Amino acid sequence: MSEIARTDRLVLRKFKREEAATVFEYRSDPEVARYQGWAPANSDAIAEYFDELTEREPATPGDWYQIAIALASSDLVVGDLAVQLQPHDERQAEIGVTLSREHQRQGFATEALHALLGFLFEECHLHRVIAMVDPRNLPSLALLKRLGMRQEGHLVESTWDKGEWTDDVMFAMLRREFERT
């Protein structure tokens, strides 16, 4: 399956190898990467990762899977979604989102994550989806609340990232909660 979901403005799909430079460009932007855990070394590393992804489906337990967020009108990649089905219970997943700076604040993250949640709950029949966010990342906190996810916890200095201990705020949603949105 190449296409995972479609909205009025976006297509969520597998990445193409030739999109590695675009992804490296926005993932290397310090403003975009500030709260991101995945910081690829170069576009070649991303291309190799995309080659690995062609052999897998997004709903494979264990490893993280990156999904392209592309504009439906032009197929231009504007960001990516991350999903990891939990290896200890594949009825649960963790998700994340990254958008290029020029495509932020246009509703794309909300639209893409809502479509991803639909895919995970309706197609993959998951029970629960979580997202972990650095509490200093105010736009992401607002995004998850807007999606109807509920805050379940605040983990203090739980992650070593970019040379410092950082907090994580956990948000979650159950399938029945998604069905009510």
PDB file of N, CA, C and O in Angstrom, residues 76-150:
ATOM      1  N   LEU A  76       3.899  17.628  -3.436  1.00  0.00           N
ATOM      2  CA  LEU A  76       5.060  18.171  -2.739  1.00  0.00           C
ATOM      3  C   LEU A  76       5.037  17.716  -1.284  1.00  0.00           C
ATOM      4  O   LEU A  76       4.024  17.872  -0.594  1.00  0.00           O
ATOM      5  N   VAL A  77       6.147  17.149  -0.801  1.00  0.00           N
ATOM      6  CA  VAL A  77       6.249  16.731   0.595  1.00  0.00           C
ATOM      7  C   VAL A  77       6.448  17.964   1.459  1.00  0.00           C
ATOM      8  O   VAL A  77       7.355  18.761   1.235  1.00  0.00           O
ATOM      9  N   VAL A  78       5.558  18.114   2.471  1.00  0.00           N
ATOM     10  CA  VAL A  78       5.616  19.263   3.369  1.00  0.00           C
ATOM     11  C   VAL A  78       5.925  18.849   4.808  1.00  0.00           C
ATOM     12  O   VAL A  78       6.093  19.705   5.674  1.00  0.00           O
ATOM     13  N   GLY A  79       6.001  17.547   5.050  1.00  0.00           N
ATOM     14  CA  GLY A  79       6.299  17.068   6.391  1.00  0.00           C
ATOM     15  C   GLY A  79       6.203  15.564   6.465  1.00  0.00           C
ATOM     16  O   GLY A  79       6.090  14.884   5.431  1.00  0.00           O
ATOM     17  N   ASP A  80       6.262  15.057   7.692  1.00  0.00           N
ATOM     18  CA  ASP A  80       6.159  13.615   7.878  1.00  0.00           C
ATOM     19  C   ASP A  80       5.477  13.291   9.192  1.00  0.00           C
ATOM     20  O   ASP A  80       5.470  14.096  10.127  1.00  0.00           O
ATOM     21  N   LEU A  81       4.896  12.125   9.212  1.00  0.00           N
ATOM     22  CA  LEU A  81       4.288  11.554  10.405  1.00  0.00           C
ATOM     23  C   LEU A  81       5.140  10.372  10.838  1.00  0.00           C
ATOM     24  O   LEU A  81       5.720   9.681   9.998  1.00  0.00           O
ATOM     25  N   ALA A  82       5.193  10.144  12.124  1.00  0.00           N
ATOM     26  CA  ALA A  82       5.903   8.985  12.653  1.00  0.00           C
ATOM     27  C   ALA A  82       4.896   8.128  13.409  1.00  0.00           C
ATOM     28  O   ALA A  82       4.019   8.651  14.100  1.00  0.00           O
ATOM     29  N   VAL A  83       5.032   6.826  13.254  1.00  0.00           N
ATOM     30  CA  VAL A  83       4.166   5.903  13.993  1.00  0.00           C
ATOM     31  C   VAL A  83       5.002   4.692  14.394  1.00  0.00           C
ATOM     32  O   VAL A  83       5.834   4.207  13.627  1.00  0.00           O
ATOM     33  N   GLN A  84       4.777   4.260  15.619  1.00  0.00           N
ATOM     34  CA  GLN A  84       5.422   3.051  16.111  1.00  0.00           C
ATOM     35  C   GLN A  84       4.390   2.219  16.855  1.00  0.00           C
ATOM     36  O   GLN A  84       3.912   2.635  17.918  1.00  0.00           O
ATOM     37  N   LEU A  85       4.025   1.087  16.279  1.00  0.00           N
ATOM     38  CA  LEU A  85       3.200   0.149  17.026  1.00  0.00           C
ATOM     39  C   LEU A  85       4.067  -0.414  18.142  1.00  0.00           C
ATOM     40  O   LEU A  85       5.230  -0.769  17.922  1.00  0.00           O
ATOM     41  N   GLN A  86       3.523  -0.455  19.335  1.00  0.00           N
ATOM     42  CA  GLN A  86       4.297  -0.874  20.493  1.00  0.00           C
ATOM     43  C   GLN A  86       4.659  -2.354  20.380  1.00  0.00           C
ATOM     44  O   GLN A  86       3.796  -3.189  20.109  1.00  0.00           O
ATOM     45  N   PRO A  87       5.930  -2.685  20.574  1.00  0.00           N
ATOM     46  CA  PRO A  87       6.353  -4.081  20.428  1.00  0.00           C
ATOM     47  C   PRO A  87       5.746  -5.003  21.483  1.00  0.00           C
ATOM     48  O   PRO A  87       5.538  -6.178  21.228  1.00  0.00           O
ATOM     49  N   HIS A  88       5.388  -4.446  22.645  1.00  0.00           N
ATOM     50  CA  HIS A  88       4.808  -5.266  23.716  1.00  0.00           C
ATOM     51  C   HIS A  88       3.301  -5.431  23.574  1.00  0.00           C
ATOM     52  O   HIS A  88       2.717  -6.303  24.199  1.00  0.00           O
ATOM     53  N   ASP A  89       2.674  -4.583  22.734  1.00  0.00           N
ATOM     54  CA  ASP A  89       1.226  -4.673  22.528  1.00  0.00           C
ATOM     55  C   ASP A  89       0.881  -3.934  21.240  1.00  0.00           C
ATOM     56  O   ASP A  89       0.742  -2.720  21.232  1.00  0.00           O
ATOM     57  N   GLU A  90       0.735  -4.663  20.156  1.00  0.00           N
ATOM     58  CA  GLU A  90       0.527  -4.035  18.849  1.00  0.00           C
ATOM     59  C   GLU A  90      -0.869  -3.451  18.659  1.00  0.00           C
ATOM     60  O   GLU A  90      -1.191  -2.975  17.584  1.00  0.00           O
ATOM     61  N   ARG A  91      -1.660  -3.407  19.713  1.00  0.00           N
ATOM     62  CA  ARG A  91      -2.939  -2.704  19.662  1.00  0.00           C
ATOM     63  C   ARG A  91      -2.786  -1.249  20.108  1.00  0.00           C
ATOM     64  O   ARG A  91      -3.755  -0.512  20.178  1.00  0.00           O
ATOM     65  N   GLN A  92      -1.527  -0.872  20.402  1.00  0.00           N
ATOM     66  CA  GLN A  92      -1.227   0.476  20.844  1.00  0.00           C
ATOM     67  C   GLN A  92      -0.095   1.042  19.998  1.00  0.00           C
ATOM     68  O   GLN A  92       0.772   0.297  19.545  1.00  0.00           O
ATOM     69  N   ALA A  93      -0.105   2.375  19.812  1.00  0.00           N
ATOM     70  CA  ALA A  93       0.935   3.012  19.010  1.00  0.00           C
ATOM     71  C   ALA A  93       1.282   4.371  19.591  1.00  0.00           C
ATOM     72  O   ALA A  93       0.484   4.991  20.298  1.00  0.00           O
ATOM     73  N   GLU A  94       2.481   4.821  19.234  1.00  0.00           N
ATOM     74  CA  GLU A  94       2.898   6.190  19.517  1.00  0.00           C
ATOM     75  C   GLU A  94       3.032   6.903  18.180  1.00  0.00           C
ATOM     76  O   GLU A  94       3.456   6.307  17.187  1.00  0.00           O
ATOM     77  N   ILE A  95       2.656   8.180  18.152  1.00  0.00           N
ATOM     78  CA  ILE A  95       2.705   8.954  16.914  1.00  0.00           C
ATOM     79  C   ILE A  95       3.453  10.263  17.127  1.00  0.00           C
ATOM     80  O   ILE A  95       3.653  10.716  18.249  1.00  0.00           O
ATOM     81  N   GLY A  96       3.853  10.871  16.012  1.00  0.00           N
ATOM     82  CA  GLY A  96       4.468  12.187  16.023  1.00  0.00           C
ATOM     83  C   GLY A  96       4.291  12.846  14.674  1.00  0.00           C
ATOM     84  O   GLY A  96       3.908  12.195  13.695  1.00  0.00           O
ATOM     85  N   VAL A  97       4.569  14.142  14.619  1.00  0.00           N
ATOM     86  CA  VAL A  97       4.418  14.882  13.366  1.00  0.00           C
ATOM     87  C   VAL A  97       5.517  15.930  13.266  1.00  0.00           C
ATOM     88  O   VAL A  97       5.941  16.491  14.277  1.00  0.00           O
ATOM     89  N   THR A  98       5.982  16.169  12.041  1.00  0.00           N
ATOM     90  CA  THR A  98       6.950  17.222  11.749  1.00  0.00           C
ATOM     91  C   THR A  98       6.535  17.875  10.437  1.00  0.00           C
ATOM     92  O   THR A  98       6.249  17.178   9.463  1.00  0.00           O
ATOM     93  N   LEU A  99       6.497  19.203  10.435  1.00  0.00           N
ATOM     94  CA  LEU A  99       6.197  19.951   9.207  1.00  0.00           C
ATOM     95  C   LEU A  99       7.326  20.924   8.911  1.00  0.00           C
ATOM     96  O   LEU A  99       7.925  21.479   9.841  1.00  0.00           O
ATOM     97  N   SER A 100       7.585  21.145   7.628  1.00  0.00           N
ATOM     98  CA  SER A 100       8.545  22.173   7.250  1.00  0.00           C
ATOM     99  C   SER A 100       8.036  23.509   7.766  1.00  0.00           C
ATOM    100  O   SER A 100       6.827  23.726   7.904  1.00  0.00           O
ATOM    101  N   ARG A 101       8.959  24.401   8.072  1.00  0.00           N
ATOM    102  CA  ARG A 101       8.570  25.667   8.690  1.00  0.00           C
ATOM    103  C   ARG A 101       7.572  26.442   7.834  1.00  0.00           C
ATOM    104  O   ARG A 101       6.615  27.006   8.342  1.00  0.00           O
ATOM    105  N   GLU A 102       7.776  26.452   6.508  1.00  0.00           N
ATOM    106  CA  GLU A 102       6.880  27.236   5.645  1.00  0.00           C
ATOM    107  C   GLU A 102       5.480  26.642   5.521  1.00  0.00           C
ATOM    108  O   GLU A 102       4.571  27.291   5.006  1.00  0.00           O
ATOM    109  N   HIS A 103       5.282  25.418   6.013  1.00  0.00           N
ATOM    110  CA  HIS A 103       3.955  24.799   5.938  1.00  0.00           C
ATOM    111  C   HIS A 103       3.292  24.653   7.305  1.00  0.00           C
ATOM    112  O   HIS A 103       2.257  24.002   7.423  1.00  0.00           O
ATOM    113  N   GLN A 104       3.873  25.267   8.309  1.00  0.00           N
ATOM    114  CA  GLN A 104       3.272  25.262   9.634  1.00  0.00           C
ATOM    115  C   GLN A 104       2.201  26.341   9.724  1.00  0.00           C
ATOM    116  O   GLN A 104       2.135  27.243   8.914  1.00  0.00           O
ATOM    117  N   ARG A 105       1.324  26.218  10.711  1.00  0.00           N
ATOM    118  CA  ARG A 105       0.265  27.180  11.015  1.00  0.00           C
ATOM    119  C   ARG A 105      -0.751  27.349   9.873  1.00  0.00           C
ATOM    120  O   ARG A 105      -1.298  28.416   9.666  1.00  0.00           O
ATOM    121  N   GLN A 106      -0.970  26.245   9.138  1.00  0.00           N
ATOM    122  CA  GLN A 106      -1.965  26.250   8.062  1.00  0.00           C
ATOM    123  C   GLN A 106      -2.980  25.121   8.237  1.00  0.00           C
ATOM    124  O   GLN A 106      -3.752  24.836   7.339  1.00  0.00           O
ATOM    125  N   GLY A 107      -2.922  24.448   9.377  1.00  0.00           N
ATOM    126  CA  GLY A 107      -3.857  23.362   9.651  1.00  0.00           C
ATOM    127  C   GLY A 107      -3.429  22.017   9.097  1.00  0.00           C
ATOM    128  O   GLY A 107      -4.154  21.029   9.255  1.00  0.00           O
ATOM    129  N   PHE A 108      -2.254  21.941   8.463  1.00  0.00           N
ATOM    130  CA  PHE A 108      -1.817  20.675   7.874  1.00  0.00           C
ATOM    131  C   PHE A 108      -1.542  19.607   8.934  1.00  0.00           C
ATOM    132  O   PHE A 108      -1.862  18.433   8.735  1.00  0.00           O
ATOM    133  N   ALA A 109      -0.939  19.993  10.063  1.00  0.00           N
ATOM    134  CA  ALA A 109      -0.629  19.007  11.107  1.00  0.00           C
ATOM    135  C   ALA A 109      -1.912  18.416  11.687  1.00  0.00           C
ATOM    136  O   ALA A 109      -2.015  17.195  11.872  1.00  0.00           O
ATOM    137  N   THR A 110      -2.897  19.257  11.949  1.00  0.00           N
ATOM    138  CA  THR A 110      -4.182  18.776  12.470  1.00  0.00           C
ATOM    139  C   THR A 110      -4.826  17.815  11.478  1.00  0.00           C
ATOM    140  O   THR A 110      -5.286  16.725  11.840  1.00  0.00           O
ATOM    141  N   GLU A 111      -4.852  18.217  10.218  1.00  0.00           N
ATOM    142  CA  GLU A 111      -5.473  17.409   9.165  1.00  0.00           C
ATOM    143  C   GLU A 111      -4.757  16.067   8.999  1.00  0.00           C
ATOM    144  O   GLU A 111      -5.390  15.010   8.904  1.00  0.00           O
ATOM    145  N   ALA A 112      -3.421  16.115   8.983  1.00  0.00           N
ATOM    146  CA  ALA A 112      -2.636  14.894   8.789  1.00  0.00           C
ATOM    147  C   ALA A 112      -2.770  13.947   9.977  1.00  0.00           C
ATOM    148  O   ALA A 112      -2.963  12.741   9.794  1.00  0.00           O
ATOM    149  N   LEU A 113      -2.668  14.476  11.188  1.00  0.00           N
ATOM    150  CA  LEU A 113      -2.788  13.614  12.362  1.00  0.00           C
ATOM    151  C   LEU A 113      -4.192  13.026  12.503  1.00  0.00           C
ATOM    152  O   LEU A 113      -4.346  11.866  12.888  1.00  0.00           O
ATOM    153  N   HIS A 114      -5.214  13.801  12.177  1.00  0.00           N
ATOM    154  CA  HIS A 114      -6.575  13.262  12.233  1.00  0.00           C
ATOM    155  C   HIS A 114      -6.724  12.105  11.242  1.00  0.00           C
ATOM    156  O   HIS A 114      -7.317  11.064  11.565  1.00  0.00           O
ATOM    157  N   ALA A 115      -6.166  12.269  10.052  1.00  0.00           N
ATOM    158  CA  ALA A 115      -6.224  11.187   9.055  1.00  0.00           C
ATOM    159  C   ALA A 115      -5.425   9.971   9.525  1.00  0.00           C
ATOM    160  O   ALA A 115      -5.858   8.827   9.332  1.00  0.00           O
ATOM    161  N   LEU A 116      -4.268  10.212  10.146  1.00  0.00           N
ATOM    162  CA  LEU A 116      -3.471   9.103  10.662  1.00  0.00           C
ATOM    163  C   LEU A 116      -4.220   8.366  11.768  1.00  0.00           C
ATOM    164  O   LEU A 116      -4.246   7.131  11.796  1.00  0.00           O
ATOM    165  N   LEU A 117      -4.832   9.113  12.669  1.00  0.00           N
ATOM    166  CA  LEU A 117      -5.623   8.476  13.732  1.00  0.00           C
ATOM    167  C   LEU A 117      -6.753   7.639  13.132  1.00  0.00           C
ATOM    168  O   LEU A 117      -7.014   6.521  13.586  1.00  0.00           O
ATOM    169  N   GLY A 118      -7.409   8.160  12.097  1.00  0.00           N
ATOM    170  CA  GLY A 118      -8.447   7.393  11.423  1.00  0.00           C
ATOM    171  C   GLY A 118      -7.907   6.087  10.867  1.00  0.00           C
ATOM    172  O   GLY A 118      -8.526   5.024  11.017  1.00  0.00           O
ATOM    173  N   PHE A 119      -6.753   6.150  10.220  1.00  0.00           N
ATOM    174  CA  PHE A 119      -6.110   4.950   9.673  1.00  0.00           C
ATOM    175  C   PHE A 119      -5.798   3.952  10.800  1.00  0.00           C
ATOM    176  O   PHE A 119      -6.105   2.761  10.690  1.00  0.00           O
ATOM    177  N   LEU A 120      -5.196   4.443  11.873  1.00  0.00           N
ATOM    178  CA  LEU A 120      -4.780   3.546  12.958  1.00  0.00           C
ATOM    179  C   LEU A 120      -5.971   2.919  13.676  1.00  0.00           C
ATOM    180  O   LEU A 120      -5.944   1.728  14.005  1.00  0.00           O
ATOM    181  N   PHE A 121      -7.013   3.702  13.908  1.00  0.00           N
ATOM    182  CA  PHE A 121      -8.171   3.165  14.632  1.00  0.00           C
ATOM    183  C   PHE A 121      -9.111   2.365  13.723  1.00  0.00           C
ATOM    184  O   PHE A 121      -9.603   1.308  14.122  1.00  0.00           O
ATOM    185  N   GLU A 122      -9.348   2.845  12.519  1.00  0.00           N
ATOM    186  CA  GLU A 122     -10.342   2.206  11.653  1.00  0.00           C
ATOM    187  C   GLU A 122      -9.765   1.091  10.788  1.00  0.00           C
ATOM    188  O   GLU A 122     -10.408   0.061  10.600  1.00  0.00           O
ATOM    189  N   GLU A 123      -8.570   1.289  10.249  1.00  0.00           N
ATOM    190  CA  GLU A 123      -7.970   0.275   9.367  1.00  0.00           C
ATOM    191  C   GLU A 123      -7.127  -0.738  10.138  1.00  0.00           C
ATOM    192  O   GLU A 123      -7.126  -1.920   9.808  1.00  0.00           O
ATOM    193  N   CYS A 124      -6.371  -0.255  11.121  1.00  0.00           N
ATOM    194  CA  CYS A 124      -5.485  -1.133  11.891  1.00  0.00           C
ATOM    195  C   CYS A 124      -6.137  -1.653  13.170  1.00  0.00           C
ATOM    196  O   CYS A 124      -5.566  -2.502  13.846  1.00  0.00           O
ATOM    197  N   HIS A 125      -7.325  -1.114  13.499  1.00  0.00           N
ATOM    198  CA  HIS A 125      -8.100  -1.559  14.663  1.00  0.00           C
ATOM    199  C   HIS A 125      -7.331  -1.435  15.983  1.00  0.00           C
ATOM    200  O   HIS A 125      -7.437  -2.309  16.850  1.00  0.00           O
ATOM    201  N   LEU A 126      -6.570  -0.340  16.122  1.00  0.00           N
ATOM    202  CA  LEU A 126      -5.859  -0.123  17.365  1.00  0.00           C
ATOM    203  C   LEU A 126      -6.823   0.259  18.477  1.00  0.00           C
ATOM    204  O   LEU A 126      -7.909   0.771  18.221  1.00  0.00           O
ATOM    205  N   HIS A 127      -6.387   0.047  19.689  1.00  0.00           N
ATOM    206  CA  HIS A 127      -7.177   0.399  20.870  1.00  0.00           C
ATOM    207  C   HIS A 127      -6.784   1.773  21.409  1.00  0.00           C
ATOM    208  O   HIS A 127      -7.640   2.533  21.853  1.00  0.00           O
ATOM    209  N   ARG A 128      -5.473   2.100  21.351  1.00  0.00           N
ATOM    210  CA  ARG A 128      -4.971   3.299  22.011  1.00  0.00           C
ATOM    211  C   ARG A 128      -3.792   3.865  21.243  1.00  0.00           C
ATOM    212  O   ARG A 128      -2.939   3.130  20.753  1.00  0.00           O
ATOM    213  N   VAL A 129      -3.729   5.198  21.166  1.00  0.00           N
ATOM    214  CA  VAL A 129      -2.616   5.905  20.525  1.00  0.00           C
ATOM    215  C   VAL A 129      -2.137   6.985  21.489  1.00  0.00           C
ATOM    216  O   VAL A 129      -2.948   7.692  22.085  1.00  0.00           O
ATOM    217  N   ILE A 130      -0.807   7.083  21.623  1.00  0.00           N
ATOM    218  CA  ILE A 130      -0.233   8.107  22.483  1.00  0.00           C
ATOM    219  C   ILE A 130       0.678   9.032  21.676  1.00  0.00           C
ATOM    220  O   ILE A 130       1.104   8.693  20.571  1.00  0.00           O
ATOM    221  N   ALA A 131       0.972  10.186  22.255  1.00  0.00           N
ATOM    222  CA  ALA A 131       1.960  11.122  21.705  1.00  0.00           C
ATOM    223  C   ALA A 131       2.707  11.724  22.889  1.00  0.00           C
ATOM    224  O   ALA A 131       2.093  12.066  23.904  1.00  0.00           O
ATOM    225  N   MET A 132       4.022  11.828  22.759  1.00  0.00           N
ATOM    226  CA  MET A 132       4.863  12.410  23.797  1.00  0.00           C
ATOM    227  C   MET A 132       5.393  13.742  23.273  1.00  0.00           C
ATOM    228  O   MET A 132       5.894  13.811  22.148  1.00  0.00           O
ATOM    229  N   VAL A 133       5.295  14.800  24.111  1.00  0.00           N
ATOM    230  CA  VAL A 133       5.667  16.148  23.679  1.00  0.00           C
ATOM    231  C   VAL A 133       6.468  16.843  24.768  1.00  0.00           C
ATOM    232  O   VAL A 133       6.103  16.763  25.945  1.00  0.00           O
ATOM    233  N   ASP A 134       7.510  17.537  24.362  1.00  0.00           N
ATOM    234  CA  ASP A 134       8.249  18.399  25.280  1.00  0.00           C
ATOM    235  C   ASP A 134       7.303  19.535  25.676  1.00  0.00           C
ATOM    236  O   ASP A 134       6.720  20.188  24.800  1.00  0.00           O
ATOM    237  N   PRO A 135       7.091  19.796  26.959  1.00  0.00           N
ATOM    238  CA  PRO A 135       6.125  20.813  27.359  1.00  0.00           C
ATOM    239  C   PRO A 135       6.477  22.235  26.925  1.00  0.00           C
ATOM    240  O   PRO A 135       5.615  23.113  26.949  1.00  0.00           O
ATOM    241  N   ARG A 136       7.706  22.462  26.492  1.00  0.00           N
ATOM    242  CA  ARG A 136       8.076  23.779  25.971  1.00  0.00           C
ATOM    243  C   ARG A 136       7.549  23.979  24.549  1.00  0.00           C
ATOM    244  O   ARG A 136       7.535  25.098  24.042  1.00  0.00           O
ATOM    245  N   ASN A 137       7.109  22.892  23.915  1.00  0.00           N
ATOM    246  CA  ASN A 137       6.606  22.940  22.541  1.00  0.00           C
ATOM    247  C   ASN A 137       5.104  23.258  22.580  1.00  0.00           C
ATOM    248  O   ASN A 137       4.253  22.396  22.386  1.00  0.00           O
ATOM    249  N   LEU A 138       4.804  24.514  22.844  1.00  0.00           N
ATOM    250  CA  LEU A 138       3.410  24.942  23.038  1.00  0.00           C
ATOM    251  C   LEU A 138       2.514  24.682  21.826  1.00  0.00           C
ATOM    252  O   LEU A 138       1.367  24.255  21.995  1.00  0.00           O
ATOM    253  N   PRO A 139       2.992  24.914  20.582  1.00  0.00           N
ATOM    254  CA  PRO A 139       2.109  24.614  19.439  1.00  0.00           C
ATOM    255  C   PRO A 139       1.711  23.131  19.363  1.00  0.00           C
ATOM    256  O   PRO A 139       0.577  22.810  19.037  1.00  0.00           O
ATOM    257  N   SER A 140       2.624  22.229  19.704  1.00  0.00           N
ATOM    258  CA  SER A 140       2.285  20.799  19.665  1.00  0.00           C
ATOM    259  C   SER A 140       1.327  20.416  20.781  1.00  0.00           C
ATOM    260  O   SER A 140       0.444  19.576  20.590  1.00  0.00           O
ATOM    261  N   LEU A 141       1.492  21.023  21.945  1.00  0.00           N
ATOM    262  CA  LEU A 141       0.526  20.774  23.029  1.00  0.00           C
ATOM    263  C   LEU A 141      -0.876  21.182  22.586  1.00  0.00           C
ATOM    264  O   LEU A 141      -1.845  20.440  22.781  1.00  0.00           O
ATOM    265  N   ALA A 142      -0.979  22.363  21.981  1.00  0.00           N
ATOM    266  CA  ALA A 142      -2.281  22.853  21.507  1.00  0.00           C
ATOM    267  C   ALA A 142      -2.838  21.950  20.409  1.00  0.00           C
ATOM    268  O   ALA A 142      -4.041  21.682  20.370  1.00  0.00           O
ATOM    269  N   LEU A 143      -1.976  21.471  19.523  1.00  0.00           N
ATOM    270  CA  LEU A 143      -2.386  20.581  18.436  1.00  0.00           C
ATOM    271  C   LEU A 143      -3.025  19.310  18.983  1.00  0.00           C
ATOM    272  O   LEU A 143      -4.106  18.903  18.551  1.00  0.00           O
ATOM    273  N   LEU A 144      -2.377  18.675  19.939  1.00  0.00           N
ATOM    274  CA  LEU A 144      -2.901  17.420  20.474  1.00  0.00           C
ATOM    275  C   LEU A 144      -4.218  17.629  21.206  1.00  0.00           C
ATOM    276  O   LEU A 144      -5.131  16.806  21.104  1.00  0.00           O
ATOM    277  N   LYS A 145      -4.344  18.741  21.902  1.00  0.00           N
ATOM    278  CA  LYS A 145      -5.621  19.056  22.561  1.00  0.00           C
ATOM    279  C   LYS A 145      -6.713  19.300  21.526  1.00  0.00           C
ATOM    280  O   LYS A 145      -7.843  18.857  21.683  1.00  0.00           O
ATOM    281  N   ARG A 146      -6.356  20.001  20.447  1.00  0.00           N
ATOM    282  CA  ARG A 146      -7.323  20.288  19.379  1.00  0.00           C
ATOM    283  C   ARG A 146      -7.826  18.991  18.742  1.00  0.00           C
ATOM    284  O   ARG A 146      -8.975  18.896  18.328  1.00  0.00           O
ATOM    285  N   LEU A 147      -6.963  17.993  18.670  1.00  0.00           N
ATOM    286  CA  LEU A 147      -7.349  16.697  18.105  1.00  0.00           C
ATOM    287  C   LEU A 147      -8.253  15.893  19.038  1.00  0.00           C
ATOM    288  O   LEU A 147      -8.795  14.868  18.645  1.00  0.00           O
ATOM    289  N   GLY A 148      -8.376  16.342  20.282  1.00  0.00           N
ATOM    290  CA  GLY A 148      -9.201  15.621  21.244  1.00  0.00           C
ATOM    291  C   GLY A 148      -8.415  14.628  22.086  1.00  0.00           C
ATOM    292  O   GLY A 148      -9.009  13.835  22.822  1.00  0.00           O
ATOM    293  N   MET A 149      -7.090  14.664  21.976  1.00  0.00           N
ATOM    294  CA  MET A 149      -6.279  13.791  22.826  1.00  0.00           C
ATOM    295  C   MET A 149      -6.267  14.387  24.229  1.00  0.00           C
ATOM    296  O   MET A 149      -6.349  15.595  24.393  1.00  0.00           O
ATOM    297  N   ARG A 150      -6.178  13.513  25.218  1.00  0.00           N
ATOM    298  CA  ARG A 150      -6.191  13.996  26.603  1.00  0.00           C
ATOM    299  C   ARG A 150      -4.814  13.828  27.209  1.00  0.00           C
ATOM    300  O   ARG A 150      -4.104  12.863  26.915  1.00  0.00           O
TER     301      ARG A 150
END
